[in-house]
Coordinates of C-alpha atoms (C1' of nucleotides) in Angstrom, one line a residue:
Chain A
X281 CA 6.2 -6.6 10.9
X282 CA 3.1 -4.9 10.8
X283 CA 0.7 -5.3 13.5
X284 CA -1.9 -2.5 14.7
X285 CA 0.9 0.3 16.1
X286 CA 2.4 0.1 12.6
X287 CA -0.3 -0.1 10.8
X288 CA -1.2 3.0 13.2
X289 CA 1.9 4.7 12.4
X290 CA 1.5 4.0 8.5
X291 CA -1.9 5.9 8.6
X292 CA -1.0 9.0 10.7
X293 CA 1.8 9.5 7.8
X294 CA -0.8 9.6 5.6
X295 CA -3.1 11.9 7.3
X296 CA 0.0 14.3 7.9
X297 CA 1.4 14.4 4.7
X298 CA -0.7 12.1 1.9
X299 CA -4.2 14.0 1.8
X300 CA -5.1 16.5 -0.9
X301 CA -2.9 15.9 -2.8
X302 CA -3.9 15.5 -6.9
X303 CA -3.3 12.0 -8.4
X304 CA -1.5 12.5 -11.5
X305 CA -0.5 8.6 -12.0
X306 CA -1.1 5.5 -10.0
X307 CA 1.3 2.0 -10.8
X308 CA -0.5 -0.5 -10.3
X309 CA 0.9 -3.4 -12.3
X310 CA 1.9 -5.4 -9.3
X311 CA -0.5 -8.1 -9.8
X312 CA 0.1 -10.0 -6.1
X313 CA 0.0 -7.3 -4.4
X314 CA -2.9 -5.3 -6.2
X315 CA -5.0 -9.0 -6.6
X316 CA -8.0 -9.3 -7.2
X317 CA -7.7 -5.8 -9.8
X318 CA -6.2 -5.9 -12.6
X319 CA -3.5 -3.7 -14.4
X320 CA -5.0 -0.1 -14.6
X321 CA -7.9 -0.8 -12.5
X322 CA -6.8 1.1 -9.8
X323 CA -5.3 3.3 -11.6
X324 CA -7.9 4.2 -14.0
X325 CA -10.7 4.8 -10.6
X326 CA -8.3 7.1 -8.7
X327 CA -6.2 9.6 -11.4
X328 CA -7.9 13.1 -10.8
X329 CA -8.5 12.7 -7.5
X330 CA -7.1 13.0 -4.0
X331 CA -6.6 10.7 -0.7
X332 CA -9.4 12.8 1.8
X333 CA -9.6 10.9 4.7
X334 CA -6.6 7.9 6.3
X335 CA -9.1 5.0 8.6
X336 CA -7.2 2.2 10.0
X337 CA -9.6 -0.4 11.7
X338 CA -7.4 -3.7 13.0
X339 CA -4.2 -4.0 11.1
X340 CA -6.3 -2.9 7.3
X341 CA -6.2 1.2 6.5
X342 CA -8.1 3.2 3.7
X343 CA -8.6 6.3 2.5
X344 CA -11.7 7.9 0.7
X345 CA -11.0 9.9 -2.2
X346 CA -12.4 12.9 -3.6
X347 CA -14.2 13.8 -7.0
X348 CA -12.5 13.9 -10.3
X349 CA -12.2 17.6 -10.9
X350 CA -15.0 20.2 -9.8
X351 CA -17.6 16.8 -9.1
X352 CA -18.8 16.2 -5.2
X353 CA -19.0 13.0 -6.1
X354 CA -16.8 11.0 -3.7
X355 CA -14.3 8.5 -5.5
X356 CA -14.1 4.2 -4.7
X357 CA -12.5 4.4 -0.9
X358 CA -8.3 3.1 -1.1
X359 CA -7.8 0.4 1.0
X360 CA -4.4 -0.5 2.1
X361 CA -2.8 -3.9 3.8
X362 CA 0.7 -4.4 4.8
X363 CA 0.8 -7.7 5.4
X364 CA 3.9 -8.8 7.0
X365 CA 6.7 -6.5 6.1
X366 CA 4.9 -3.7 4.4
X367 CA 6.2 -0.1 4.3
X368 CA 4.4 3.1 3.1
X369 CA 6.9 5.9 2.0
X370 CA 5.5 9.6 1.1
X371 CA 7.7 11.5 -0.5
X372 CA 7.3 15.7 0.0
X373 CA 6.3 17.7 -3.3
X374 CA 8.8 19.0 -5.5
X375 CA 9.3 22.4 -5.8
X376 CA 10.3 23.6 -10.1
X377 CA 13.6 25.1 -10.6
X378 CA 14.1 27.7 -13.3
X379 CA 15.2 25.2 -15.3
X380 CA 12.5 22.7 -14.7
X381 CA 11.1 20.0 -12.9
X382 CA 14.9 18.7 -13.5
X383 CA 17.1 20.8 -10.7
X384 CA 14.2 20.8 -7.8
X385 CA 14.5 20.8 -4.3
X386 CA 12.6 18.7 -1.7
X387 CA 10.3 20.7 -0.2
X388 CA 8.9 18.8 3.4
X389 CA 10.3 15.9 4.3
X390 CA 9.9 12.2 3.3
X391 CA 7.0 10.4 5.6
X392 CA 6.9 6.4 6.3
X393 CA 4.4 4.5 8.4
X394 CA 5.2 0.5 9.3
X395 CA 7.8 -0.7 10.9
X396 CA 10.8 2.2 12.2
X397 CA 13.3 -0.2 12.5
X398 CA 15.9 0.3 10.6
X399 CA 16.7 -1.6 7.4
X400 CA 19.0 -2.7 4.9
X401 CA 17.0 -1.3 1.9
X402 CA 19.5 1.6 0.0
X403 CA 18.1 4.8 -0.2
X404 CA 16.7 4.8 -3.3
X405 CA 16.0 1.1 -3.6
X406 CA 13.1 0.9 -5.5
X407 CA 12.4 -2.7 -6.4
X408 CA 10.5 -3.0 -4.0
X409 CA 8.2 -0.9 -4.8
X410 CA 4.9 -2.5 -4.7
X411 CA 2.3 -0.4 -5.8
X412 CA 2.8 3.8 -6.1
X413 CA 0.4 6.8 -6.3
X414 CA 2.4 9.9 -8.2
X415 CA 1.0 13.2 -6.9
X416 CA 0.8 16.1 -9.3
X417 CA 2.9 18.0 -7.2
X418 CA 5.8 16.1 -8.3
X419 CA 6.1 13.9 -4.6
X420 CA 4.1 9.9 -4.4
X421 CA 3.0 7.7 -2.2
X422 CA 4.7 3.8 -2.1
X423 CA 3.7 1.1 -0.6
X424 CA 6.8 -1.1 -0.4
X425 CA 6.9 -4.7 0.4
X426 CA 9.5 -7.5 0.2
X427 CA 7.7 -10.2 0.8
X428 CA 4.4 -9.3 -1.1
X429 CA 2.1 -10.3 1.4
X430 CA 0.2 -6.7 1.5
X431 CA -2.5 -6.3 -0.5
X432 CA -3.9 -3.0 -2.3
X433 CA -7.8 -3.0 -3.2
X434 CA -10.8 -0.7 -4.2
X435 CA -13.4 -0.8 -1.7
X436 CA -11.8 -3.6 0.7
X437 CA -14.8 -4.9 2.8
X438 CA -14.5 -4.0 6.4
X439 CA -17.0 -4.9 8.2
X440 CA -15.7 -8.3 8.3
X441 CA -13.7 -7.0 10.8
X442 CA -14.0 -7.2 14.9
X443 CA -13.9 -4.4 17.0
X444 CA -10.1 -2.5 16.8
X445 CA -8.0 -4.3 19.4
X446 CA -7.0 -0.2 20.6
X447 CA -10.8 0.5 21.6
X448 CA -12.5 -2.7 22.5
X449 CA -14.6 -2.7 25.1
X450 CA -14.9 -5.2 28.0
X451 CA -18.6 -5.3 26.9
X452 CA -17.3 -6.9 23.2
X453 CA -14.2 -8.7 24.5
X454 CA -17.0 -10.8 26.9
X455 CA -18.7 -11.4 23.7
X456 CA -15.7 -12.5 21.9
X457 CA -14.5 -14.7 23.9
X458 CA -17.5 -16.7 25.2
X459 CA -18.1 -19.0 22.3
X460 CA -16.0 -22.2 20.7
X461 CA -13.0 -24.1 21.7
X462 CA -10.6 -22.8 20.3
X463 CA -7.0 -21.9 22.3
X464 CA -7.3 -18.2 23.6
X465 CA -4.3 -17.1 21.6
X466 CA -6.0 -18.6 18.2
X467 CA -8.9 -16.2 19.7
X468 CA -6.8 -13.3 19.8
X469 CA -5.2 -13.3 16.3
X470 CA -8.7 -14.3 14.7
X471 CA -9.1 -10.2 12.8
X472 CA -12.8 -11.4 12.6
X473 CA -13.3 -11.5 16.3
X474 CA -10.8 -8.7 16.9
X475 CA -8.8 -6.9 14.8
X476 CA -5.8 -5.7 15.3
X477 CA -3.5 -8.5 17.4
X478 CA -1.1 -10.3 15.3
X479 CA 1.7 -12.5 16.4
X480 CA 3.9 -10.7 18.8
X481 CA 1.1 -8.7 20.7
X482 CA -1.0 -11.9 21.2
X483 CA 2.1 -13.8 23.1
X484 CA 2.7 -10.5 25.0
X485 CA -1.2 -9.9 26.4
X486 CA -1.3 -13.4 27.3
X487 CA 1.8 -13.0 29.2
X488 CA 1.0 -9.9 30.8
X489 CA -2.4 -11.3 32.1
X490 CA -0.5 -14.5 32.7
X491 CA -2.9 -16.7 31.1
X492 CA -1.7 -19.7 29.2
X493 CA -1.9 -19.5 25.5
X494 CA -3.3 -23.4 25.1
X495 CA -6.5 -22.3 27.7
X496 CA -9.8 -22.9 25.1
X497 CA -12.0 -20.1 25.6
X498 CA -14.2 -21.4 27.2
X499 CA -12.3 -22.7 30.4
X500 CA -11.5 -18.9 31.2
X501 CA -13.0 -17.2 34.4
X502 CA -14.3 -14.0 33.9
X503 CA -11.8 -12.9 36.2
X504 CA -9.2 -14.0 33.2
X505 CA -11.4 -12.1 31.0
X506 CA -11.6 -9.8 32.2
X507 CA -7.9 -9.3 33.0
X508 CA -6.9 -10.2 29.6
X509 CA -9.0 -6.9 28.1
X510 CA -6.8 -5.1 30.1
X511 CA -3.9 -6.7 28.8
X512 CA -4.6 -6.4 25.6
X513 CA -5.5 -2.7 25.6
X514 CA -2.3 -1.8 27.1
X515 CA -0.1 -3.7 25.5
X516 CA -1.8 -2.0 22.1
X517 CA -1.9 1.2 23.6
X518 CA 1.8 0.4 24.6
X519 CA 3.5 -0.1 21.6
X520 CA 1.3 2.2 19.7
X521 CA 3.5 5.3 22.4
X522 CA 6.4 3.7 21.7
X523 CA 6.9 2.6 18.2
X524 CA 6.5 -1.5 17.5
X525 CA 4.8 -4.4 18.3
X526 CA 8.5 -5.6 19.4
X527 CA 8.8 -3.1 21.9
X528 CA 7.0 -5.7 24.6
X529 CA 8.2 -6.3 27.6
X530 CA 9.1 -10.7 26.8
X531 CA 9.2 -10.1 22.9
X532 CA 12.7 -9.4 23.4
X533 CA 13.2 -13.0 25.3
X534 CA 11.6 -14.7 22.6
X535 CA 14.6 -16.7 21.7
X536 CA 16.1 -20.1 22.6
X537 CA 17.2 -19.8 26.1
X538 CA 14.9 -16.9 26.4
X539 CA 14.3 -16.9 30.5
X540 CA 10.7 -14.9 32.0
X541 CA 11.6 -11.2 32.4
X542 CA 9.3 -11.3 35.8
X543 CA 10.4 -14.7 37.6
X544 CA 13.7 -16.1 35.2
X545 CA 11.9 -19.2 34.1
X546 CA 12.9 -20.6 31.0
X547 CA 10.2 -19.5 28.1
X548 CA 8.9 -22.6 26.3
X549 CA 8.3 -22.5 22.5
X550 CA 5.8 -24.5 20.0
X551 CA 3.0 -23.7 18.1
X552 CA -0.4 -22.0 18.7
X553 CA -3.4 -20.9 16.5
X554 CA -0.9 -22.4 13.9
X555 CA 1.9 -19.2 15.0
X556 CA 4.8 -19.5 17.0
X557 CA 4.1 -19.0 20.7
X558 CA 6.8 -18.8 23.1
X559 CA 5.1 -18.8 27.0
X560 CA 6.3 -19.1 30.6
X561 CA 5.3 -22.5 32.0
X562 CA 5.0 -21.0 35.4
X563 CA 3.3 -18.4 35.3
X564 CA 1.1 -18.6 32.6
X565 CA -1.9 -20.8 33.6
Chain B
dA166 C1' 21.4 -25.3 1.4
dC167 C1' 17.8 -25.0 4.9
dT168 C1' 14.4 -23.2 8.2
dC169 C1' 11.9 -19.5 10.1
dG170 C1' 8.4 -16.1 9.6
dT171 C1' 5.2 -9.7 13.5
dG172 C1' -0.3 -12.3 8.1
dT173 C1' -3.8 -13.4 5.6
dT174 C1' -6.6 -17.1 3.4
dA175 C1' -8.7 -21.3 0.3
dG176 C1' -9.6 -25.4 1.7
dC177 C1' -10.6 -29.4 4.2
dT178 C1' -12.1 -31.7 8.3
dG179 C1' -15.1 -33.5 12.5
Chain C
dT108 C1' -23.3 -24.9 8.2
dC109 C1' -19.6 -23.9 11.0
dA110 C1' -15.5 -23.6 14.5
dG111 C1' -11.1 -24.6 13.7
dC112 C1' -6.5 -26.1 11.8
dT113 C1' -3.1 -26.5 7.7
dA114 C1' -1.0 -25.1 4.0
dA115 C1' 0.1 -22.3 0.6
dC116 C1' 1.6 -17.8 -0.8
dA117 C1' 6.0 -15.1 -1.4
dC118 C1' 10.5 -13.8 -0.4
dG119 C1' 14.1 -11.8 2.8
dA120 C1' 17.7 -13.2 6.8
dG121 C1' 19.8 -15.5 9.7

DNA sequence: ACTCGTGTTAGCTG
DNA sequence: TCAGCTAACACGAG
C-alpha cells in the first residue's frame, strides 16, 4: 500500500517517535532494500548520529541527521521509500531494570507508519524487517517490506520529483497538464510531474472529476484541468485525514461487477498508464 | 498452480 | 533528445 497518505502517516510516526535518539547500530544488510549501497555503508554513515527532521514529498521520505558527538556538522540525509508494501515500526526506549537490560519494561508505545489496516504478520515477526536503526536507548526504527520494493538510501535525489500532490497549486497543475500526449491518468502517476498520486488516488480523483482516464492531457479543456486539480487535492487530503488511499469513494467498487457509486453503471476495467484502471463509462468522459 | 498488484525504473521505440 | 510504453523487479494474497 503506500501512496501519499500512508507515507505521510509514516513520516508523522518518525517525527513523533524517531527523532533525537542516538543511533547505536544499523542493519543495512538487505542488498535489495539498500541498493545501490553495499552492506555496512549506511551503517558506517549513521552510527553515532540521530534523526533530526522527517521530511516528505510525494511518496519519498527523507530524514536529516545530526553530527556525531559534539560536532555541529550535519550527517548525510537518510532517504526512505516504502515501495508497494513497506511500513515503518518504531519501538520505544527500554527501561533498564535492576537486573540489567534483560527485564526491561517498555516505556511509551510502539508507533507505526504506513498502511494502518490490520495484516497477518504475527507479533514479533521479523522476517520482513529489511532495514533497522537500533537506538542507544534500546528501541528501534524498522522498515518492514514483504515485497522488497522499498528503498533506503543516503542523500536521495528529491529535486526530480514534481510538486507534492497535497499542496500543488492550480498554476503548477496547469503547467504539468499543458504538454504531451500521455493519457491523463499516466500523467497523474508520473512522479516527476506530480509527486504522491498512486494508482488508487488517480482512479479516485478522475472519478471525482468525471474525467475519462484515457483522455490525452492536451485534450483537456481548462475547466477540466481546474476541476481535476481540485479533485486531486481533495482526494489526497481526504485520504490523509481518513487514513489511507483505500478510503476513497470509488475504491471499494474497483472489482468485477463493481458499480459507479453515483449512477449505478457498471465500472469498466482496463490498463491505462501501465496500471489497472477502473472507471465509469457513463459519467467519466 | 496461476494471476494480480496502492511503486519505480532500465531499456526500447518512434 | 524526449515522451511514452513495457518488462522486470520480489513476493504475498486470492
